[in-house]
Amino acid sequence: MMTLAIHDQRLAKPGSQNAALRDYDSVRRAIAFISENWRAQPTIEAMADAAGVTPDELHHLFRRWASITPKAFMQALTLDHAKHLLRDSASILDAALDSGLSGPGRLHDLFVTHEAMSPGEWKNGGAGLTLRYGFHPCPFGTAIVIATNRGLSGLAFADPGDEQAALADMTRRWPNATYVEDHEGTAPLASRIFDTKLWRPDQPLRVVMIGTDFEVRVWETLLKIPMGRAVSYSDIACKINSPKASRAVGAAVGKNPVSFVVPCHRALGKDGKLTGYHWGVTRKQAMLGWEAGQLGMQ
């Protein structure tokens, strides 16, 4: 049986945590407005009104949030930009990139080492595993960070009020594991994930993948996609020698338990459409725009 210890204190503390969540809430509303209206190229005044802030506040918020202007972020949401991300997508996954240091995007990316748990550990629903979890503010709302003693094993996202549902979604993946809330223990992992100054090759972030063999192969392929680029589901299917399995690849991408770090948000439809995302298409758009800012898009 699953043992789950949950307390509801993680967002009660005043100060920077709640400020970070308020920032993302404003960003989320702006993204939703831009997503629906980018073809009309709305003014910053219209974006700010939709976000519930002043134009100056929105400008500074985006600069602080992603080092990018609202106008540049709008460009990052257009279909043309998505198609640019997909340019030469098949070659992104070829052997030249397997070293993990090819192309300027990869130099800015997370340095991740990973391992997969044995099929038996997955098949047993996580029986015998103790998974520690914590709720942490991040650029994309509340992050639910889940870890074993071997490394990061889960990363989910939630808007305010949806934290428990997001946690329940994650615990259903490994129903026989023991879950213990550990905010202090998972806080260093949250910092490593979202603070770009801590993305260091000499201190790689260890990820533990818990899934079927097919799912793990898809997730390992996602790790090869550089920041600022994207691939299609069919490209991933070809890379894992299952060219007719695009639909199964899409399902595996949707089940990725380590969102953002294993960058399932960089998987797009062949036409550049963002398609679905387990934690919401708006959040997927936010991640792609945030990454564009980290790469210096002007």
CSV table of N, CA, C and O in Angstrom, one decimal, residues 125-243:
chain,number,residue,atom,x,y,z
A,125,GLY,N,5.4,-1.1,-9.4
A,125,GLY,CA,4.7,0.1,-9.0
A,125,GLY,C,5.5,0.9,-8.0
A,125,GLY,O,4.9,1.7,-7.2
A,126,GLY,N,6.8,0.8,-7.9
A,126,GLY,CA,7.6,1.5,-7.0
A,126,GLY,C,7.7,0.9,-5.6
A,126,GLY,O,8.1,1.5,-4.6
A,127,ALA,N,7.2,-0.4,-5.5
A,127,ALA,CA,7.2,-1.0,-4.1
A,127,ALA,C,8.6,-1.0,-3.6
A,127,ALA,O,9.6,-1.3,-4.3
A,128,GLY,N,8.8,-0.6,-2.3
A,128,GLY,CA,10.1,-0.6,-1.7
A,128,GLY,C,10.8,0.8,-1.9
A,128,GLY,O,11.8,1.0,-1.2
A,129,LEU,N,10.3,1.6,-2.7
A,129,LEU,CA,10.9,2.9,-3.0
A,129,LEU,C,10.3,3.9,-2.0
A,129,LEU,O,9.1,4.0,-1.7
A,130,THR,N,11.2,4.8,-1.5
A,130,THR,CA,10.8,6.0,-0.7
A,130,THR,C,11.0,7.2,-1.6
A,130,THR,O,12.2,7.5,-2.0
A,131,LEU,N,10.0,7.9,-1.9
A,131,LEU,CA,10.0,9.1,-2.7
A,131,LEU,C,9.8,10.3,-1.9
A,131,LEU,O,8.7,10.4,-1.2
A,132,ARG,N,10.7,11.2,-1.8
A,132,ARG,CA,10.6,12.5,-1.1
A,132,ARG,C,10.1,13.5,-2.0
A,132,ARG,O,10.4,13.6,-3.2
A,133,TYR,N,9.2,14.4,-1.6
A,133,TYR,CA,8.6,15.4,-2.4
A,133,TYR,C,8.5,16.8,-1.7
A,133,TYR,O,8.5,16.9,-0.5
A,134,GLY,N,8.5,17.8,-2.5
A,134,GLY,CA,8.4,19.2,-2.0
A,134,GLY,C,7.7,20.1,-3.0
A,134,GLY,O,7.8,19.9,-4.2
A,135,PHE,N,7.1,21.1,-2.5
A,135,PHE,CA,6.4,22.1,-3.4
A,135,PHE,C,7.3,23.4,-3.4
A,135,PHE,O,7.7,23.9,-2.3
A,136,HIS,N,7.7,23.9,-4.6
A,136,HIS,CA,8.6,25.0,-4.7
A,136,HIS,C,8.1,26.0,-5.8
A,136,HIS,O,7.7,25.5,-6.9
A,137,PRO,N,8.2,27.3,-5.5
A,137,PRO,CA,7.9,28.3,-6.6
A,137,PRO,C,9.0,28.2,-7.7
A,137,PRO,O,10.2,27.9,-7.4
A,138,CYS,N,8.6,28.4,-8.9
A,138,CYS,CA,9.5,28.4,-10.0
A,138,CYS,C,9.0,29.3,-11.1
A,138,CYS,O,7.9,29.8,-11.0
A,139,PRO,N,9.7,29.4,-12.2
A,139,PRO,CA,9.3,30.3,-13.3
A,139,PRO,C,8.0,29.9,-13.9
A,139,PRO,O,7.4,30.6,-14.7
A,140,PHE,N,7.5,28.7,-13.6
A,140,PHE,CA,6.3,28.1,-14.3
A,140,PHE,C,5.2,27.7,-13.3
A,140,PHE,O,4.4,26.8,-13.6
A,141,GLY,N,5.1,28.5,-12.2
A,141,GLY,CA,4.1,28.2,-11.2
A,141,GLY,C,4.7,27.4,-10.0
A,141,GLY,O,5.9,27.6,-9.7
A,142,THR,N,4.0,26.5,-9.4
A,142,THR,CA,4.5,25.7,-8.4
A,142,THR,C,5.1,24.4,-8.9
A,142,THR,O,4.4,23.7,-9.7
A,143,ALA,N,6.3,24.1,-8.6
A,143,ALA,CA,6.9,22.9,-9.0
A,143,ALA,C,6.8,21.8,-7.9
A,143,ALA,O,7.0,22.1,-6.7
A,144,ILE,N,6.4,20.6,-8.3
A,144,ILE,CA,6.4,19.5,-7.4
A,144,ILE,C,7.6,18.7,-7.7
A,144,ILE,O,7.7,18.0,-8.8
A,145,VAL,N,8.6,18.7,-6.8
A,145,VAL,CA,9.9,18.0,-7.0
A,145,VAL,C,9.9,16.7,-6.3
A,145,VAL,O,9.6,16.7,-5.0
A,146,ILE,N,10.1,15.6,-6.9
A,146,ILE,CA,10.1,14.3,-6.3
A,146,ILE,C,11.5,13.6,-6.5
A,146,ILE,O,12.1,13.7,-7.6
A,147,ALA,N,12.0,13.0,-5.5
A,147,ALA,CA,13.4,12.5,-5.6
A,147,ALA,C,13.5,11.2,-4.8
A,147,ALA,O,12.8,10.9,-3.8
A,148,THR,N,14.4,10.3,-5.3
A,148,THR,CA,14.8,9.1,-4.5
A,148,THR,C,16.2,9.5,-4.0
A,148,THR,O,16.8,10.5,-4.3
A,149,ASN,N,16.8,8.5,-3.3
A,149,ASN,CA,18.2,8.8,-2.8
A,149,ASN,C,19.2,8.7,-3.9
A,149,ASN,O,20.4,9.0,-3.7
A,150,ARG,N,18.7,8.3,-5.1
A,150,ARG,CA,19.6,8.2,-6.3
A,150,ARG,C,19.5,9.5,-7.2
A,150,ARG,O,20.3,9.6,-8.1
A,151,GLY,N,18.5,10.3,-7.0
A,151,GLY,CA,18.4,11.5,-7.8
A,151,GLY,C,17.0,11.9,-8.1
A,151,GLY,O,16.0,11.4,-7.5
A,152,LEU,N,16.8,12.9,-8.9
A,152,LEU,CA,15.5,13.5,-9.3
A,152,LEU,C,14.7,12.4,-10.0
A,152,LEU,O,15.2,11.9,-11.0
A,153,SER,N,13.5,12.2,-9.6
A,153,SER,CA,12.7,11.2,-10.3
A,153,SER,C,11.3,11.7,-10.8
A,153,SER,O,10.6,11.0,-11.5
A,154,GLY,N,11.0,12.9,-10.3
A,154,GLY,CA,9.7,13.5,-10.8
A,154,GLY,C,9.7,15.0,-10.7
A,154,GLY,O,10.3,15.6,-9.8
A,155,LEU,N,9.1,15.6,-11.7
A,155,LEU,CA,9.0,17.1,-11.7
A,155,LEU,C,7.7,17.4,-12.4
A,155,LEU,O,7.5,17.1,-13.5
A,156,ALA,N,6.7,18.0,-11.6
A,156,ALA,CA,5.4,18.3,-12.1
A,156,ALA,C,5.2,19.8,-11.8
A,156,ALA,O,5.9,20.5,-11.1
A,157,PHE,N,4.1,20.3,-12.4
A,157,PHE,CA,3.8,21.8,-12.2
A,157,PHE,C,2.3,21.9,-11.9
A,157,PHE,O,1.4,21.1,-12.2
A,158,ALA,N,2.0,23.0,-11.2
A,158,ALA,CA,0.6,23.3,-10.8
A,158,ALA,C,0.4,24.8,-10.7
A,158,ALA,O,1.3,25.5,-10.3
A,159,ASP,N,-0.8,25.2,-10.9
A,159,ASP,CA,-1.2,26.6,-10.7
A,159,ASP,C,-1.7,26.6,-9.2
A,159,ASP,O,-2.1,25.6,-8.6
A,160,PRO,N,-1.8,27.8,-8.6
A,160,PRO,CA,-2.3,27.9,-7.2
A,160,PRO,C,-3.6,27.2,-7.0
A,160,PRO,O,-4.6,27.4,-7.8
A,161,GLY,N,-3.7,26.4,-6.0
A,161,GLY,CA,-5.0,25.7,-5.8
A,161,GLY,C,-5.0,24.3,-6.4
A,161,GLY,O,-5.8,23.4,-6.0
A,162,ASP,N,-4.1,24.0,-7.3
A,162,ASP,CA,-4.1,22.7,-8.0
A,162,ASP,C,-2.9,21.8,-7.5
A,162,ASP,O,-2.7,20.7,-8.1
A,163,GLU,N,-2.3,22.2,-6.4
A,163,GLU,CA,-1.1,21.4,-6.0
A,163,GLU,C,-1.4,20.0,-5.7
A,163,GLU,O,-0.7,19.1,-6.0
A,164,GLN,N,-2.5,19.8,-4.9
A,164,GLN,CA,-2.8,18.4,-4.5
A,164,GLN,C,-3.1,17.5,-5.7
A,164,GLN,O,-2.8,16.3,-5.7
A,165,ALA,N,-3.9,18.1,-6.6
A,165,ALA,CA,-4.2,17.3,-7.8
A,165,ALA,C,-3.0,16.9,-8.6
A,165,ALA,O,-2.9,15.8,-9.1
A,166,ALA,N,-2.0,17.8,-8.7
A,166,ALA,CA,-0.8,17.5,-9.4
A,166,ALA,C,0.0,16.5,-8.7
A,166,ALA,O,0.6,15.6,-9.3
A,167,LEU,N,0.1,16.6,-7.4
A,167,LEU,CA,0.8,15.5,-6.6
A,167,LEU,C,0.1,14.2,-6.8
A,167,LEU,O,0.8,13.2,-7.0
A,168,ALA,N,-1.2,14.2,-6.7
A,168,ALA,CA,-1.9,12.9,-6.9
A,168,ALA,C,-1.7,12.3,-8.2
A,168,ALA,O,-1.5,11.0,-8.4
A,169,ASP,N,-1.6,13.1,-9.2
A,169,ASP,CA,-1.3,12.6,-10.6
A,169,ASP,C,0.0,11.9,-10.6
A,169,ASP,O,0.2,10.9,-11.3
A,170,MET,N,1.0,12.5,-9.9
A,170,MET,CA,2.3,11.9,-9.9
A,170,MET,C,2.4,10.6,-9.1
A,170,MET,O,3.0,9.6,-9.5
A,171,THR,N,1.7,10.6,-7.9
A,171,THR,CA,1.8,9.4,-7.1
A,171,THR,C,1.1,8.2,-7.7
A,171,THR,O,1.4,7.1,-7.4
A,172,ARG,N,0.1,8.5,-8.6
A,172,ARG,CA,-0.6,7.3,-9.3
A,172,ARG,C,0.4,6.6,-10.2
A,172,ARG,O,0.1,5.4,-10.6
A,173,ARG,N,1.5,7.2,-10.6
A,173,ARG,CA,2.4,6.6,-11.5
A,173,ARG,C,3.2,5.5,-10.8
A,173,ARG,O,3.5,4.5,-11.4
A,174,TRP,N,3.4,5.6,-9.5
A,174,TRP,CA,4.2,4.6,-8.7
A,174,TRP,C,3.4,4.4,-7.5
A,174,TRP,O,3.7,4.8,-6.4
A,175,PRO,N,2.2,3.7,-7.6
A,175,PRO,CA,1.2,3.6,-6.5
A,175,PRO,C,1.7,2.9,-5.2
A,175,PRO,O,1.1,3.1,-4.2
A,176,ASN,N,2.7,2.1,-5.4
A,176,ASN,CA,3.2,1.3,-4.2
A,176,ASN,C,4.4,1.9,-3.5
A,176,ASN,O,4.9,1.2,-2.6
A,177,ALA,N,4.8,3.0,-3.9
A,177,ALA,CA,5.9,3.7,-3.2
A,177,ALA,C,5.5,4.3,-1.9
A,177,ALA,O,4.3,4.6,-1.7
A,178,THR,N,6.4,4.7,-1.1
A,178,THR,CA,6.2,5.4,0.1
A,178,THR,C,6.5,6.9,-0.2
A,178,THR,O,7.6,7.2,-0.6
A,179,TYR,N,5.6,7.8,0.1
A,179,TYR,CA,5.8,9.2,-0.2
A,179,TYR,C,6.0,10.0,1.1
A,179,TYR,O,5.1,9.9,2.0
A,180,VAL,N,7.0,10.8,1.2
A,180,VAL,CA,7.3,11.6,2.4
A,180,VAL,C,7.5,13.0,2.0
A,180,VAL,O,8.4,13.3,1.2
A,181,GLU,N,6.8,14.0,2.6
A,181,GLU,CA,7.0,15.4,2.2
A,181,GLU,C,8.4,15.8,2.9
A,181,GLU,O,8.6,15.6,4.0
A,182,ASP,N,9.2,16.5,2.0
A,182,ASP,CA,10.5,16.9,2.5
A,182,ASP,C,10.9,18.2,1.7
A,182,ASP,O,11.7,18.1,0.8
A,183,HIS,N,10.3,19.3,2.1
A,183,HIS,CA,10.6,20.5,1.5
A,183,HIS,C,12.0,20.9,1.5
A,183,HIS,O,12.6,21.3,0.5
A,184,GLU,N,12.6,20.8,2.7
A,184,GLU,CA,14.0,21.2,2.8
A,184,GLU,C,14.9,20.3,2.0
A,184,GLU,O,15.9,20.8,1.4
A,185,GLY,N,14.6,19.0,1.9
A,185,GLY,CA,15.5,18.1,1.2
A,185,GLY,C,15.4,18.3,-0.3
A,185,GLY,O,16.4,18.0,-1.0
A,186,THR,N,14.2,18.7,-0.8
A,186,THR,CA,14.1,18.8,-2.2
A,186,THR,C,14.4,20.2,-2.7
A,186,THR,O,14.5,20.5,-3.9
A,187,ALA,N,14.5,21.2,-1.8
A,187,ALA,CA,14.8,22.6,-2.2
A,187,ALA,C,16.1,22.7,-3.0
A,187,ALA,O,16.1,23.5,-4.0
A,188,PRO,N,17.2,22.1,-2.6
A,188,PRO,CA,18.4,22.2,-3.4
A,188,PRO,C,18.2,21.7,-4.9
A,188,PRO,O,18.8,22.3,-5.8
A,189,LEU,N,17.4,20.7,-5.1
A,189,LEU,CA,17.1,20.2,-6.4
A,189,LEU,C,16.4,21.2,-7.2
A,189,LEU,O,16.6,21.5,-8.4
A,190,ALA,N,15.4,21.8,-6.5
A,190,ALA,CA,14.6,22.9,-7.2
A,190,ALA,C,15.5,24.0,-7.7
A,190,ALA,O,15.4,24.5,-8.8
A,191,SER,N,16.5,24.4,-6.8
A,191,SER,CA,17.4,25.5,-7.2
A,191,SER,C,18.3,25.0,-8.4
A,191,SER,O,18.5,25.8,-9.3
A,192,ARG,N,18.7,23.8,-8.3
A,192,ARG,CA,19.6,23.3,-9.4
A,192,ARG,C,18.8,23.3,-10.8
A,192,ARG,O,19.4,23.6,-11.8
A,193,ILE,N,17.6,23.1,-10.7
A,193,ILE,CA,16.8,22.9,-11.9
A,193,ILE,C,16.5,24.3,-12.6
A,193,ILE,O,16.6,24.5,-13.8
A,194,PHE,N,16.2,25.3,-11.8
A,194,PHE,CA,15.6,26.6,-12.3
A,194,PHE,C,16.6,27.7,-12.2
A,194,PHE,O,16.3,28.8,-12.8
A,195,ASP,N,17.7,27.6,-11.5
A,195,ASP,CA,18.7,28.7,-11.5
A,195,ASP,C,19.8,28.4,-12.5
A,195,ASP,O,20.6,27.5,-12.3
A,196,THR,N,19.8,29.1,-13.6
A,196,THR,CA,20.7,28.9,-14.7
A,196,THR,C,22.2,29.0,-14.3
A,196,THR,O,23.0,28.4,-14.9
A,197,LYS,N,22.4,29.8,-13.2
A,197,LYS,CA,23.8,29.9,-12.7
A,197,LYS,C,24.3,28.6,-12.2
A,197,LYS,O,25.5,28.4,-12.0
A,198,LEU,N,23.4,27.6,-11.8
A,198,LEU,CA,23.8,26.3,-11.3
A,198,LEU,C,23.8,25.2,-12.3
A,198,LEU,O,24.0,24.1,-12.0
A,199,TRP,N,23.7,25.6,-13.6
A,199,TRP,CA,23.7,24.6,-14.7
A,199,TRP,C,25.2,24.4,-15.0
A,199,TRP,O,25.7,25.0,-16.0
A,200,ARG,N,25.9,23.5,-14.3
A,200,ARG,CA,27.3,23.4,-14.4
A,200,ARG,C,27.7,22.0,-14.8
A,200,ARG,O,27.2,21.0,-14.2
A,201,PRO,N,28.6,21.8,-15.8
A,201,PRO,CA,29.0,20.5,-16.3
A,201,PRO,C,29.7,19.7,-15.3
A,201,PRO,O,29.7,18.5,-15.3
A,202,ASP,N,30.4,20.4,-14.3
A,202,ASP,CA,31.2,19.7,-13.3
A,202,ASP,C,30.3,19.2,-12.2
A,202,ASP,O,30.8,18.5,-11.3
A,203,GLN,N,29.1,19.6,-12.1
A,203,GLN,CA,28.1,19.2,-11.1
A,203,GLN,C,26.8,18.8,-11.8
A,203,GLN,O,25.8,19.5,-11.6
A,204,PRO,N,26.8,17.7,-12.5
A,204,PRO,CA,25.6,17.3,-13.3
A,204,PRO,C,24.4,17.0,-12.3
A,204,PRO,O,24.6,16.5,-11.2
A,205,LEU,N,23.3,17.2,-12.9
A,205,LEU,CA,22.0,16.9,-12.2
A,205,LEU,C,21.7,15.4,-12.5
A,205,LEU,O,21.5,15.1,-13.7
A,206,ARG,N,21.5,14.6,-11.5
A,206,ARG,CA,21.3,13.2,-11.7
A,206,ARG,C,19.7,13.0,-11.7
A,206,ARG,O,19.0,13.4,-10.8
A,207,VAL,N,19.3,12.3,-12.8
A,207,VAL,CA,17.9,12.0,-13.0
A,207,VAL,C,17.7,10.5,-13.0
A,207,VAL,O,18.5,9.8,-13.6
A,208,VAL,N,16.7,10.0,-12.3
A,208,VAL,CA,16.4,8.6,-12.3
A,208,VAL,C,15.0,8.4,-13.0
A,208,VAL,O,14.0,9.0,-12.6
A,209,MET,N,15.1,7.6,-14.1
A,209,MET,CA,13.9,7.4,-14.9
A,209,MET,C,13.1,6.1,-14.5
A,209,MET,O,13.7,5.1,-14.4
A,210,ILE,N,11.8,6.3,-14.2
A,210,ILE,CA,11.0,5.1,-13.8
A,210,ILE,C,9.9,4.9,-14.8
A,210,ILE,O,8.9,5.7,-14.8
A,211,GLY,N,10.1,4.0,-15.7
A,211,GLY,CA,9.1,3.7,-16.7
A,211,GLY,C,9.4,2.4,-17.4
A,211,GLY,O,10.3,1.7,-17.1
A,212,THR,N,8.6,2.2,-18.5
A,212,THR,CA,8.8,1.0,-19.3
A,212,THR,C,10.1,1.2,-20.1
A,212,THR,O,10.6,2.4,-20.3
A,213,ASP,N,10.6,0.2,-20.7
A,213,ASP,CA,11.8,0.3,-21.6
A,213,ASP,C,11.5,1.3,-22.7
A,213,ASP,O,12.4,2.1,-23.0
A,214,PHE,N,10.4,1.2,-23.4
A,214,PHE,CA,10.0,2.0,-24.5
A,214,PHE,C,10.0,3.5,-24.0
A,214,PHE,O,10.5,4.4,-24.7
A,215,GLU,N,9.3,3.7,-22.9
A,215,GLU,CA,9.2,5.1,-22.4
A,215,GLU,C,10.6,5.7,-22.1
A,215,GLU,O,10.9,6.8,-22.4
A,216,VAL,N,11.4,4.9,-21.4
A,216,VAL,CA,12.8,5.4,-21.1
A,216,VAL,C,13.5,5.7,-22.3
A,216,VAL,O,14.3,6.7,-22.4
A,217,ARG,N,13.4,4.9,-23.4
A,217,ARG,CA,14.1,5.2,-24.6
A,217,ARG,C,13.6,6.6,-25.2
A,217,ARG,O,14.4,7.4,-25.7
A,218,VAL,N,12.3,6.8,-25.1
A,218,VAL,CA,11.8,8.1,-25.6
A,218,VAL,C,12.3,9.2,-24.8
A,218,VAL,O,12.8,10.3,-25.3
A,219,TRP,N,12.3,9.1,-23.5
A,219,TRP,CA,12.8,10.1,-22.6
A,219,TRP,C,14.3,10.4,-22.7
A,219,TRP,O,14.7,11.6,-22.7
A,220,GLU,N,15.1,9.4,-23.0
A,220,GLU,CA,16.5,9.6,-23.2
A,220,GLU,C,16.7,10.3,-24.5
A,220,GLU,O,17.6,11.2,-24.6
A,221,THR,N,15.9,10.1,-25.5
A,221,THR,CA,15.9,10.9,-26.8
A,221,THR,C,15.6,12.3,-26.6
A,221,THR,O,16.2,13.2,-27.1
A,222,LEU,N,14.6,12.6,-25.7
A,222,LEU,CA,14.3,14.0,-25.4
A,222,LEU,C,15.4,14.8,-24.8
A,222,LEU,O,15.6,15.9,-25.1
A,223,LEU,N,16.3,14.1,-24.0
A,223,LEU,CA,17.4,14.7,-23.4
A,223,LEU,C,18.4,15.2,-24.5
A,223,LEU,O,19.3,16.0,-24.2
A,224,LYS,N,18.4,14.7,-25.7
A,224,LYS,CA,19.3,15.1,-26.7
A,224,LYS,C,18.9,16.4,-27.5
A,224,LYS,O,19.6,16.9,-28.3
A,225,ILE,N,17.7,16.9,-27.2
A,225,ILE,CA,17.2,18.1,-27.9
A,225,ILE,C,17.8,19.3,-27.3
A,225,ILE,O,17.6,19.6,-26.1
A,226,PRO,N,18.6,20.1,-28.0
A,226,PRO,CA,19.2,21.3,-27.4
A,226,PRO,C,18.1,22.4,-27.1
A,226,PRO,O,17.1,22.4,-27.7
A,227,MET,N,18.4,23.2,-26.1
A,227,MET,CA,17.6,24.3,-25.8
A,227,MET,C,17.5,25.2,-27.1
A,227,MET,O,18.5,25.4,-27.8
A,228,GLY,N,16.3,25.7,-27.4
A,228,GLY,CA,16.2,26.6,-28.5
A,228,GLY,C,15.9,25.8,-29.8
A,228,GLY,O,15.8,26.4,-30.9
A,229,ARG,N,15.7,24.5,-29.7
A,229,ARG,CA,15.4,23.7,-30.9
A,229,ARG,C,14.2,22.8,-30.5
A,229,ARG,O,13.8,22.7,-29.3
A,230,ALA,N,13.7,22.1,-31.5
A,230,ALA,CA,12.5,21.2,-31.2
A,230,ALA,C,12.6,20.1,-32.2
A,230,ALA,O,13.3,20.2,-33.3
A,231,VAL,N,11.9,19.0,-31.9
A,231,VAL,CA,11.8,17.9,-32.9
A,231,VAL,C,10.4,17.4,-32.9
A,231,VAL,O,9.6,17.7,-32.0
A,232,SER,N,10.0,16.7,-33.9
A,232,SER,CA,8.7,16.1,-34.1
A,232,SER,C,8.6,14.7,-33.4
A,232,SER,O,9.6,14.1,-33.2
A,233,TYR,N,7.4,14.3,-33.2
A,233,TYR,CA,7.2,12.9,-32.6
A,233,TYR,C,7.7,11.9,-33.6
A,233,TYR,O,8.3,10.9,-33.2
A,234,SER,N,7.5,12.1,-34.9
A,234,SER,CA,8.0,11.1,-35.8
A,234,SER,C,9.5,11.0,-35.9
A,234,SER,O,10.1,10.0,-36.1
A,235,ASP,N,10.2,12.2,-35.7
A,235,ASP,CA,11.7,12.2,-35.6
A,235,ASP,C,12.1,11.3,-34.4
A,235,ASP,O,13.1,10.5,-34.5
A,236,ILE,N,11.5,11.4,-33.3
A,236,ILE,CA,11.8,10.6,-32.1
A,236,ILE,C,11.6,9.1,-32.4
A,236,ILE,O,12.4,8.3,-32.1
A,237,ALA,N,10.4,8.8,-33.1
A,237,ALA,CA,10.1,7.5,-33.4
A,237,ALA,C,11.2,6.8,-34.3
A,237,ALA,O,11.6,5.7,-34.1
A,238,CYS,N,11.7,7.6,-35.3
A,238,CYS,CA,12.8,7.1,-36.1
A,238,CYS,C,14.1,6.9,-35.3
A,238,CYS,O,14.8,5.9,-35.6
A,239,LYS,N,14.3,7.8,-34.4
A,239,LYS,CA,15.6,7.7,-33.7
A,239,LYS,C,15.6,6.5,-32.8
A,239,LYS,O,16.7,5.9,-32.6
A,240,ILE,N,14.5,6.0,-32.3
A,240,ILE,CA,14.5,4.8,-31.5
A,240,ILE,C,14.1,3.6,-32.3
A,240,ILE,O,13.7,2.5,-31.7
A,241,ASN,N,14.3,3.7,-33.6
A,241,ASN,CA,14.1,2.6,-34.5
A,241,ASN,C,12.6,2.0,-34.5
A,241,ASN,O,12.4,0.8,-34.6
A,242,SER,N,11.7,2.9,-34.3
A,242,SER,CA,10.3,2.5,-34.3
A,242,SER,C,9.5,3.6,-35.2
A,242,SER,O,8.7,4.3,-34.7
A,243,PRO,N,9.9,3.6,-36.5
A,243,PRO,CA,9.3,4.7,-37.3
A,243,PRO,C,7.8,4.8,-37.4
A,243,PRO,O,7.3,5.9,-37.8
